[in-house]
PDB file of C-alpha atoms in Angstrom:
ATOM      1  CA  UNK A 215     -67.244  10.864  98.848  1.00 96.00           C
ATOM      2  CA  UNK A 216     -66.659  14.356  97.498  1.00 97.00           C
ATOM      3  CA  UNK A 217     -65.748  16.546 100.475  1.00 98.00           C
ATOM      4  CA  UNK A 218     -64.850  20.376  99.860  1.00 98.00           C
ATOM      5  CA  UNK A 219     -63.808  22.064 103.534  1.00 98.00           C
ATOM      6  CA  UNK A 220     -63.586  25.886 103.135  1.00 98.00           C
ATOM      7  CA  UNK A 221     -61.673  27.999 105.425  1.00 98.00           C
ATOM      8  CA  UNK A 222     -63.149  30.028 108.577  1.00 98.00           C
ATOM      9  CA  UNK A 223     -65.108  33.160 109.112  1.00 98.00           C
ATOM     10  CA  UNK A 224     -63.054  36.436 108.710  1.00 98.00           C
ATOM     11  CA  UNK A 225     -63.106  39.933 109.115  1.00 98.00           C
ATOM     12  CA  UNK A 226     -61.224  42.715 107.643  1.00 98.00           C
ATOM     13  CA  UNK A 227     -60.848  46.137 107.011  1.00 98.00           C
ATOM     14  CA  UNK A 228     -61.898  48.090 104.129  1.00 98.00           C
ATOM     15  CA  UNK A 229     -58.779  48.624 101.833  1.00 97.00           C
ATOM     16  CA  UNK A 230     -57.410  45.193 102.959  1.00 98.00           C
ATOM     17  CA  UNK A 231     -57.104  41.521 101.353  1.00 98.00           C
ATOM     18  CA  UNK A 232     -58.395  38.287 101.961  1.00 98.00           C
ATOM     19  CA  UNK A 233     -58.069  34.392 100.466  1.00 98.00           C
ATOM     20  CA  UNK A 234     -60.289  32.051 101.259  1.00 98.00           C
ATOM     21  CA  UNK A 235     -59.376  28.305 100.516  1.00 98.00           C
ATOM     22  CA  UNK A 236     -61.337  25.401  99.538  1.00 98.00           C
ATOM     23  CA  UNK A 237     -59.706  21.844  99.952  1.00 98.00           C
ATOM     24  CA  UNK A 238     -61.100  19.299  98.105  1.00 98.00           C
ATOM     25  CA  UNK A 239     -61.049  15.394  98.729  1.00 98.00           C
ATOM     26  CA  UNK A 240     -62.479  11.907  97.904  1.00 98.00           C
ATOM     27  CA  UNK A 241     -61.568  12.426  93.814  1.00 98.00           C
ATOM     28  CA  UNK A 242     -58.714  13.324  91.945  1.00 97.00           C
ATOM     29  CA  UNK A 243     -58.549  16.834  92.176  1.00 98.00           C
ATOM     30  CA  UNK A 244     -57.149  17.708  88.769  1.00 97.00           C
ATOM     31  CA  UNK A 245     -59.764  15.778  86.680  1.00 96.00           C
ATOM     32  CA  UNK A 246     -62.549  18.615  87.711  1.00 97.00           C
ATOM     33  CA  UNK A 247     -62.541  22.717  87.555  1.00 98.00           C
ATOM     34  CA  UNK A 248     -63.339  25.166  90.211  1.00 98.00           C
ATOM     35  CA  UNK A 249     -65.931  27.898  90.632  1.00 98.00           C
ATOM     36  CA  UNK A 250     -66.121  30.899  92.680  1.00 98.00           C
ATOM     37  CA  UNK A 251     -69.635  32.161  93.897  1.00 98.00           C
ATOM     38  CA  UNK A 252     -70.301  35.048  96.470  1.00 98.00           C
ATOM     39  CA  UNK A 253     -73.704  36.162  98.209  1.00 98.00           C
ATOM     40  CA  UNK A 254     -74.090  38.663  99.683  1.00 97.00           C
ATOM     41  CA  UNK A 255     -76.609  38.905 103.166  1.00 95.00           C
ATOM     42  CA  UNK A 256     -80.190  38.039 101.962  1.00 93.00           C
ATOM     43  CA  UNK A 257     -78.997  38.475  98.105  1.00 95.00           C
ATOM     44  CA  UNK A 258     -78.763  36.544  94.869  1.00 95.00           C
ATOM     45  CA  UNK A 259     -76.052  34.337  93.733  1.00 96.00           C
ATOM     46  CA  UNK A 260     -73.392  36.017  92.208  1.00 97.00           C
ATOM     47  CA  UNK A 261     -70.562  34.264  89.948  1.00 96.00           C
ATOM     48  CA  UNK A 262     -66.934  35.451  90.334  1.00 97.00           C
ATOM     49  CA  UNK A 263     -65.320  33.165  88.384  1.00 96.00           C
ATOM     50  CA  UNK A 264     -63.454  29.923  87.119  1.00 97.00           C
ATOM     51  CA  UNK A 265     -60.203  28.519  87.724  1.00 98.00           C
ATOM     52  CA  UNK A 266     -59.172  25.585  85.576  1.00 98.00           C
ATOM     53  CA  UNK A 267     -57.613  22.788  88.457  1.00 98.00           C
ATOM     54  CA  UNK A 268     -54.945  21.304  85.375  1.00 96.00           C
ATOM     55  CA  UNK A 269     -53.079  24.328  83.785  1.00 96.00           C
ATOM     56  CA  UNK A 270     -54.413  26.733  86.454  1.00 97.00           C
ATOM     57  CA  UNK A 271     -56.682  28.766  83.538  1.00 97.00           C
ATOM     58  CA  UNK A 272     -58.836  31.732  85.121  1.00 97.00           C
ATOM     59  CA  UNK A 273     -61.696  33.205  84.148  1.00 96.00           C
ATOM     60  CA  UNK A 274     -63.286  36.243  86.050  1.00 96.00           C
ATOM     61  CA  UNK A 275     -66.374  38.508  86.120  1.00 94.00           C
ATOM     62  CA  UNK A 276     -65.789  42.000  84.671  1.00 93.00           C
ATOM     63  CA  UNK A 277     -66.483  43.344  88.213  1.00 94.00           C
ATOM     64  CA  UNK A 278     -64.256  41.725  89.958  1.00 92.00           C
ATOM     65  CA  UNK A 279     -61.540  41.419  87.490  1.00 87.00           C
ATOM     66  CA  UNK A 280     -58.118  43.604  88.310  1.00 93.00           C
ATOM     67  CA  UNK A 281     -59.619  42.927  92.143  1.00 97.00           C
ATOM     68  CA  UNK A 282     -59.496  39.003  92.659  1.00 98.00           C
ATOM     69  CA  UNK A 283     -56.999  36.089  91.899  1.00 98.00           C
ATOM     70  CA  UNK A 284     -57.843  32.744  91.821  1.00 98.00           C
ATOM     71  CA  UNK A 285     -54.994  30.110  91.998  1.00 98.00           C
ATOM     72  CA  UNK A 286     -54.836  26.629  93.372  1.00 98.00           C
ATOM     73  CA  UNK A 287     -52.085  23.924  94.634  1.00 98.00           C
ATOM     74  CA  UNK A 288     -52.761  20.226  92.851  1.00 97.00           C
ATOM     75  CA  UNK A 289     -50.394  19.148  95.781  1.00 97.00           C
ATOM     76  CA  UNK A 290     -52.727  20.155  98.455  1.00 98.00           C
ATOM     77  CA  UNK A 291     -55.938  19.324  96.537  1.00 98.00           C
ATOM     78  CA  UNK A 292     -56.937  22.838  97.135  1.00 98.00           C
ATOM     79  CA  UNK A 293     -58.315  26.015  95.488  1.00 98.00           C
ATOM     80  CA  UNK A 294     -57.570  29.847  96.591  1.00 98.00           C
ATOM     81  CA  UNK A 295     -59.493  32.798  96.080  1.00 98.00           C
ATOM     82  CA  UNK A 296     -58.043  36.548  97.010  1.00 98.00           C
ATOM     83  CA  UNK A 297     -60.157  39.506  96.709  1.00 98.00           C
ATOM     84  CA  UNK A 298     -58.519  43.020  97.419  1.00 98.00           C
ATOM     85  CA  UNK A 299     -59.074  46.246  97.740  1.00 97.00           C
ATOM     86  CA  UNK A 300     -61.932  45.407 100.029  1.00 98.00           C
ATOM     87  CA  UNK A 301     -65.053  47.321 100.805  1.00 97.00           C
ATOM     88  CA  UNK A 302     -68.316  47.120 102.609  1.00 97.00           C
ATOM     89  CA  UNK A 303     -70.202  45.674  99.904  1.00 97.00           C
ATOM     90  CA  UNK A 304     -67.885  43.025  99.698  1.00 98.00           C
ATOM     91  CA  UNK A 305     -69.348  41.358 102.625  1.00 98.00           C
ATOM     92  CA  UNK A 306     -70.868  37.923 101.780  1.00 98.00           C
ATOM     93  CA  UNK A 307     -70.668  34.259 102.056  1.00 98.00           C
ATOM     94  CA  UNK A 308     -67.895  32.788  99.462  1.00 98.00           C
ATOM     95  CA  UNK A 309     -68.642  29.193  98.357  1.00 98.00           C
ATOM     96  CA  UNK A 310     -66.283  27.357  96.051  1.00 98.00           C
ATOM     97  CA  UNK A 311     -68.278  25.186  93.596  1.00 98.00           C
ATOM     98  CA  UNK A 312     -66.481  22.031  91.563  1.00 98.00           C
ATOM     99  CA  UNK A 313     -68.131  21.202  88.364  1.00 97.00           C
ATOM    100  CA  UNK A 314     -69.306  17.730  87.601  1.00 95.00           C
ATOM    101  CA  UNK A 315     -69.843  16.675  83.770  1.00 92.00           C
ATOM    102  CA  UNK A 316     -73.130  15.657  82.276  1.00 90.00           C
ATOM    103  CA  UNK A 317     -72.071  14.390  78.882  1.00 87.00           C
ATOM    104  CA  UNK A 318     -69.752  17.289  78.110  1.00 89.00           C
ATOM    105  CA  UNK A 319     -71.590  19.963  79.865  1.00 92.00           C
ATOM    106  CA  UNK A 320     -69.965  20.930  82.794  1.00 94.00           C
ATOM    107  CA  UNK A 321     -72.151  22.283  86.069  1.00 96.00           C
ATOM    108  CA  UNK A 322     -70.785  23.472  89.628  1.00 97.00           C
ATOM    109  CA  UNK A 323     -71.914  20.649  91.721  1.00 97.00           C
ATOM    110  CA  UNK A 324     -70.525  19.903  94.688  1.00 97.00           C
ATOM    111  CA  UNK A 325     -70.046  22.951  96.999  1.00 98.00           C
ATOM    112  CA  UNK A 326     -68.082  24.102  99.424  1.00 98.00           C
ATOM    113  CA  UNK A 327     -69.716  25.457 103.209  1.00 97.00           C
ATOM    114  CA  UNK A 328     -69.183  28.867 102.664  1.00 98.00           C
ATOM    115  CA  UNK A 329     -67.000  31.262 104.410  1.00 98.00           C
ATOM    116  CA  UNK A 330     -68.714  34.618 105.707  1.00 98.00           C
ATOM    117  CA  UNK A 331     -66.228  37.344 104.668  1.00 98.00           C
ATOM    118  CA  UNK A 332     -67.236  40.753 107.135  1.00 98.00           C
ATOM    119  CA  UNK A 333     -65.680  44.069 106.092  1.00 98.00           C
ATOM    120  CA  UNK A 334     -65.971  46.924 108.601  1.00 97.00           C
ATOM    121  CA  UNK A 335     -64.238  49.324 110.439  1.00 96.00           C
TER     122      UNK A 335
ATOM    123  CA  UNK B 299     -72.181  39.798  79.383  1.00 93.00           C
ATOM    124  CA  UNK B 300     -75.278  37.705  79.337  1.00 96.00           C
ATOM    125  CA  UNK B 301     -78.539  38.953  81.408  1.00 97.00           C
ATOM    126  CA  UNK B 302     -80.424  35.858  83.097  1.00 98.00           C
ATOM    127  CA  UNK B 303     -83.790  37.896  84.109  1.00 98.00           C
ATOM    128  CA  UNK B 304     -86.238  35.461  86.615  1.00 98.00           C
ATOM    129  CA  UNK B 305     -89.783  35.971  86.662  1.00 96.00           C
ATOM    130  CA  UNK B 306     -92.120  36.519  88.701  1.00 97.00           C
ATOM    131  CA  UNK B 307     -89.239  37.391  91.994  1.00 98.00           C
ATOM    132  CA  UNK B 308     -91.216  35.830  94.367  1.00 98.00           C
ATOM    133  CA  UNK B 309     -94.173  33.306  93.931  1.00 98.00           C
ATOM    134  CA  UNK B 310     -96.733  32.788  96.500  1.00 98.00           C
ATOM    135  CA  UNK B 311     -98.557  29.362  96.847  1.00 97.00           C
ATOM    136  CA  UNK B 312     -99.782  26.505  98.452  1.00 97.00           C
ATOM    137  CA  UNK B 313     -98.574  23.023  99.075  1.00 97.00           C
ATOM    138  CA  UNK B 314     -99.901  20.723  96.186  1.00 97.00           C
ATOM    139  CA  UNK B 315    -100.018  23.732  93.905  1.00 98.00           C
ATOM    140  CA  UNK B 316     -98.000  24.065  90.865  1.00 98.00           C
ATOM    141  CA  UNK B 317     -95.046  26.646  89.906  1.00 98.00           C
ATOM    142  CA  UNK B 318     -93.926  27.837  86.798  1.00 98.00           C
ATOM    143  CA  UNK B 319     -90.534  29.693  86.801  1.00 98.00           C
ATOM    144  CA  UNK B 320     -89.336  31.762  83.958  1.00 98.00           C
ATOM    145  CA  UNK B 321     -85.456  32.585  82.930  1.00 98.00           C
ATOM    146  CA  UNK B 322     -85.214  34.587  80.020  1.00 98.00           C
ATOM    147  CA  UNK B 323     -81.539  35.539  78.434  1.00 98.00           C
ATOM    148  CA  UNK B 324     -80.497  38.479  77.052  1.00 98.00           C
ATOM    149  CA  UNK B 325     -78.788  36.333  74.131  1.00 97.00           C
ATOM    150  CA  UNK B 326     -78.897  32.459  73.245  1.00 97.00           C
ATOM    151  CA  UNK B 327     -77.307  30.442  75.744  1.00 97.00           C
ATOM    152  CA  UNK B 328     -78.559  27.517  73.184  1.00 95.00           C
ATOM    153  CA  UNK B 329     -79.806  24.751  76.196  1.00 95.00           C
ATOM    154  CA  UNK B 330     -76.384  25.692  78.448  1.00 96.00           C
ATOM    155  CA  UNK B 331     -78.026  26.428  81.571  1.00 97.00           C
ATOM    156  CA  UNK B 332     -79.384  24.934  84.730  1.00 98.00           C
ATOM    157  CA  UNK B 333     -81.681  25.315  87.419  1.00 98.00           C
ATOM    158  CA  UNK B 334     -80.386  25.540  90.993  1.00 98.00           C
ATOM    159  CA  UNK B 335     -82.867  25.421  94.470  1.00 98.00           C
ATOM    160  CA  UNK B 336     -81.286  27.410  97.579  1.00 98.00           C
ATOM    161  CA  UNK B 337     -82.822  27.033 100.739  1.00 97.00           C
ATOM    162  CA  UNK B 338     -81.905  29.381 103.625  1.00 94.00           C
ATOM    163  CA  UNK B 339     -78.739  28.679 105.521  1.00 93.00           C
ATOM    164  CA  UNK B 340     -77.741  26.363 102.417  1.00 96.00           C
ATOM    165  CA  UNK B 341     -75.100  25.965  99.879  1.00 97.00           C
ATOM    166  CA  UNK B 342     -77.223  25.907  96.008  1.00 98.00           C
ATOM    167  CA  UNK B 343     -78.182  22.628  95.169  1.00 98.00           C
ATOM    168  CA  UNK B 344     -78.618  21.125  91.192  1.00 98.00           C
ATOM    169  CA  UNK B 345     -81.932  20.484  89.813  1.00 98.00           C
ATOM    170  CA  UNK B 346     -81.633  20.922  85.811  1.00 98.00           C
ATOM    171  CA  UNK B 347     -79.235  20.585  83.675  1.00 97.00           C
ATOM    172  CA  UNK B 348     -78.679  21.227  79.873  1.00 97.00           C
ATOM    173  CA  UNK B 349     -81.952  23.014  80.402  1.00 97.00           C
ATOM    174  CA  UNK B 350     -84.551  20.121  80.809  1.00 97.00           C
ATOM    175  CA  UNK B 351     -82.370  17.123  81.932  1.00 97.00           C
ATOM    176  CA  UNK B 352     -83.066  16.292  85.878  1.00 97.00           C
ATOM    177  CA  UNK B 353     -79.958  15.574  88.290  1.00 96.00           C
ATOM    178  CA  UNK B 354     -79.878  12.188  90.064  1.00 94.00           C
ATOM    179  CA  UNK B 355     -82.194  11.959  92.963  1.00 96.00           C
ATOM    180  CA  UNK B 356     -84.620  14.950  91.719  1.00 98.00           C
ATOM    181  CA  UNK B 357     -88.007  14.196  92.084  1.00 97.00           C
ATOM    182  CA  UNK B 358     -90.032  13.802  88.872  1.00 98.00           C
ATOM    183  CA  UNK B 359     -92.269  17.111  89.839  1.00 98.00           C
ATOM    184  CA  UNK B 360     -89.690  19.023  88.745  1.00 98.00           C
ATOM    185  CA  UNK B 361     -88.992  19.267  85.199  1.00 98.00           C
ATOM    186  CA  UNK B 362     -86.955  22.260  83.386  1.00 98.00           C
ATOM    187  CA  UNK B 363     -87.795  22.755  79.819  1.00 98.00           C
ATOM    188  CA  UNK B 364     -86.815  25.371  77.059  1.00 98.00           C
ATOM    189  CA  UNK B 365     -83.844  26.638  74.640  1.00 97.00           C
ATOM    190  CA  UNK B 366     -82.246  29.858  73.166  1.00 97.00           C
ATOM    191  CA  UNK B 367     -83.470  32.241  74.675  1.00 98.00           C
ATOM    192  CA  UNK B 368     -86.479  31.222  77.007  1.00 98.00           C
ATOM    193  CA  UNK B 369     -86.511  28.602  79.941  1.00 98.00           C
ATOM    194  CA  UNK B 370     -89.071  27.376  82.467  1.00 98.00           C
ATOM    195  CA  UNK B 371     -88.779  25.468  85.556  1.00 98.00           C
ATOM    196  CA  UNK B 372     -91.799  24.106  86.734  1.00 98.00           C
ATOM    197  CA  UNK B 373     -92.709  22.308  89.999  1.00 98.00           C
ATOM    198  CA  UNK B 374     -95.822  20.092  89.355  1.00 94.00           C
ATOM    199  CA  UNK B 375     -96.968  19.894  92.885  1.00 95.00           C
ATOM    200  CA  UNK B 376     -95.565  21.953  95.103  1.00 97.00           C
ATOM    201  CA  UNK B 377     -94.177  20.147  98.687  1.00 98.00           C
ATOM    202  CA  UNK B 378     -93.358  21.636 101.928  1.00 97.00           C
ATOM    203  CA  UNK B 379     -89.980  21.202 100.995  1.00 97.00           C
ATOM    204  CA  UNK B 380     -89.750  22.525  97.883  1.00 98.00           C
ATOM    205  CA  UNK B 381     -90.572  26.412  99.514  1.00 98.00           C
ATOM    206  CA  UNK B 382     -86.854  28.240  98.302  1.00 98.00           C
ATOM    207  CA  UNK B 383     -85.330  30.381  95.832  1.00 98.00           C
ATOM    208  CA  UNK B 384     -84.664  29.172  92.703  1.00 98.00           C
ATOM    209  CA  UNK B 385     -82.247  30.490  90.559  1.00 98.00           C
ATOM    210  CA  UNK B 386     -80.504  29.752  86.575  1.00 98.00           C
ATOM    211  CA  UNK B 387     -77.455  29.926  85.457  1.00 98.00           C
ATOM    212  CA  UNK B 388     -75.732  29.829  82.088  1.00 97.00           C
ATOM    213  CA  UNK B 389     -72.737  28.359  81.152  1.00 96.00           C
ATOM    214  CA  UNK B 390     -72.760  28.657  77.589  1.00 96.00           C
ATOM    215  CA  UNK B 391     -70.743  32.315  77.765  1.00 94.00           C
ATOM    216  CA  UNK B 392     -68.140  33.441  79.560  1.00 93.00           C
ATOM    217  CA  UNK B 393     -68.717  35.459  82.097  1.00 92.00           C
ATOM    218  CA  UNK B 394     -71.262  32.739  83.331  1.00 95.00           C
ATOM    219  CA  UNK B 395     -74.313  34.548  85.141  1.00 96.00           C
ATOM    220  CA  UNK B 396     -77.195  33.768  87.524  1.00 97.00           C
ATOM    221  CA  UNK B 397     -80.515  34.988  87.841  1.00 98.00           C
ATOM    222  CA  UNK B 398     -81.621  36.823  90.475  1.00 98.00           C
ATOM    223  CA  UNK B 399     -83.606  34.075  91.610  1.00 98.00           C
ATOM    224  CA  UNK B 400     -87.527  33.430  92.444  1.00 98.00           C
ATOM    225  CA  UNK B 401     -88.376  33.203  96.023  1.00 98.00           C
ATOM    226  CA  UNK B 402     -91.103  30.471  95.841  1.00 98.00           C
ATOM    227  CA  UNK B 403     -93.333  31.168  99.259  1.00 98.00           C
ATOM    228  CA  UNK B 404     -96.109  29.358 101.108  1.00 97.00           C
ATOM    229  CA  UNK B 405     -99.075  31.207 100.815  1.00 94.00           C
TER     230      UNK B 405
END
């Protein structure tokens, strides 16, 4: 069965970094993409981006781009995501998301836990 | 970017009632989009897809239907489980977007 174990709970301090992984098992883990998803405390859904699991293709929101990587490590089954630069309003739950295909269409799916990211001083 | 607006934000009903949902785009997203129910605590979980096609183990009460521009989810009878934001998503641009989701509530 498709499992996707994210990393723990952490807090940091405005101005600093943080990458949050997502390890994927029970499939092969290049044959399906990754997506990146935050929400913030009692807010909507909001999509950070895409990171192709094959060639390692990214795709990002306008607001985060210049301010999160994605990468990920076929050898580990497992998908990164760093966001920098942080502030307050950065503080959310991060769930990675792995497509599965509907006759060409492609739809996050499975999901990770989440991993609540607190920034504060 | 494309603009997934939900309507009405939050819905307030009873059990055995029925719910009607409304994503509109700000351009065509053709039928590239899919319905999603969150309940609190929870990771999103796949209703719809490709607009008006139901995900394994759905239950027949819900049904998505709509193209272009204009979408509808719609819960035919409304459980006690079913009480949880709903949100849409597209797919069919990049940067893919959400709604801002409909909190359906139990009156």
């Amino acid at each position: 069965q498709v499992q996707l174990v994210q990393s723990g709970a952490e807090v940091k301090k405005p101005g600093a970094s943080v990458k949050v992984s997502c390890k994927a098992s029970g499939y092969t883990f290049t044959d399906y993409n990754f997506h990146w998803v935050r929400q913030a405390p009692g807010q909507r859904l909001e999509w950070m981006g895409w990171i192709s699991t094959d060639n390692g293709d990214t795709k990002y929101s306008q607001k985060f781009q210049g301010r999160v990587t994605f990468t990920r490590d076929t050898s580990a089954s497992a998908a990164y995501m760093e966001l920098s630069s942080l502030r307050s309003e950065d503080t959310a739950v991060y769930y990675c998301a792995r497509e599965t295909s509907y006759s060409g269409y492609y739809y996050p799916y499975y999901w990770g836990q989440g991993t609540l990211v607190t920034v504060t001083t | 970017e494309i603009v997934l607006t939900q309507s009405p934000a939050t819905l307030s009903l009873s059990p055995g009632e029925s719910a009607t949902l409304s994503c509109r785009a700000s351009q065509t997203v053709s039928n590239n989009l899919a319905w999603y129910q969150q309940k609190l605590g929870q990771a999103p979980r796949l209703l719809i897809y490709t607009a008006s096609n139901r995900d394994t183990g759905i239950p027949a009460r819900f049904s998505g239907s709509g193209s272009g521009t204009d979408f509808t989810l719609t819960i035919s009878s409304l459980e006690p489980e079913d009480f949880a934001v709903y949100y849409c998503h597209q797919r069919y641009y990049w940067p893919n977007t959400f709604g801002q989701g409909t909190k359906v509530e139990m009156k």
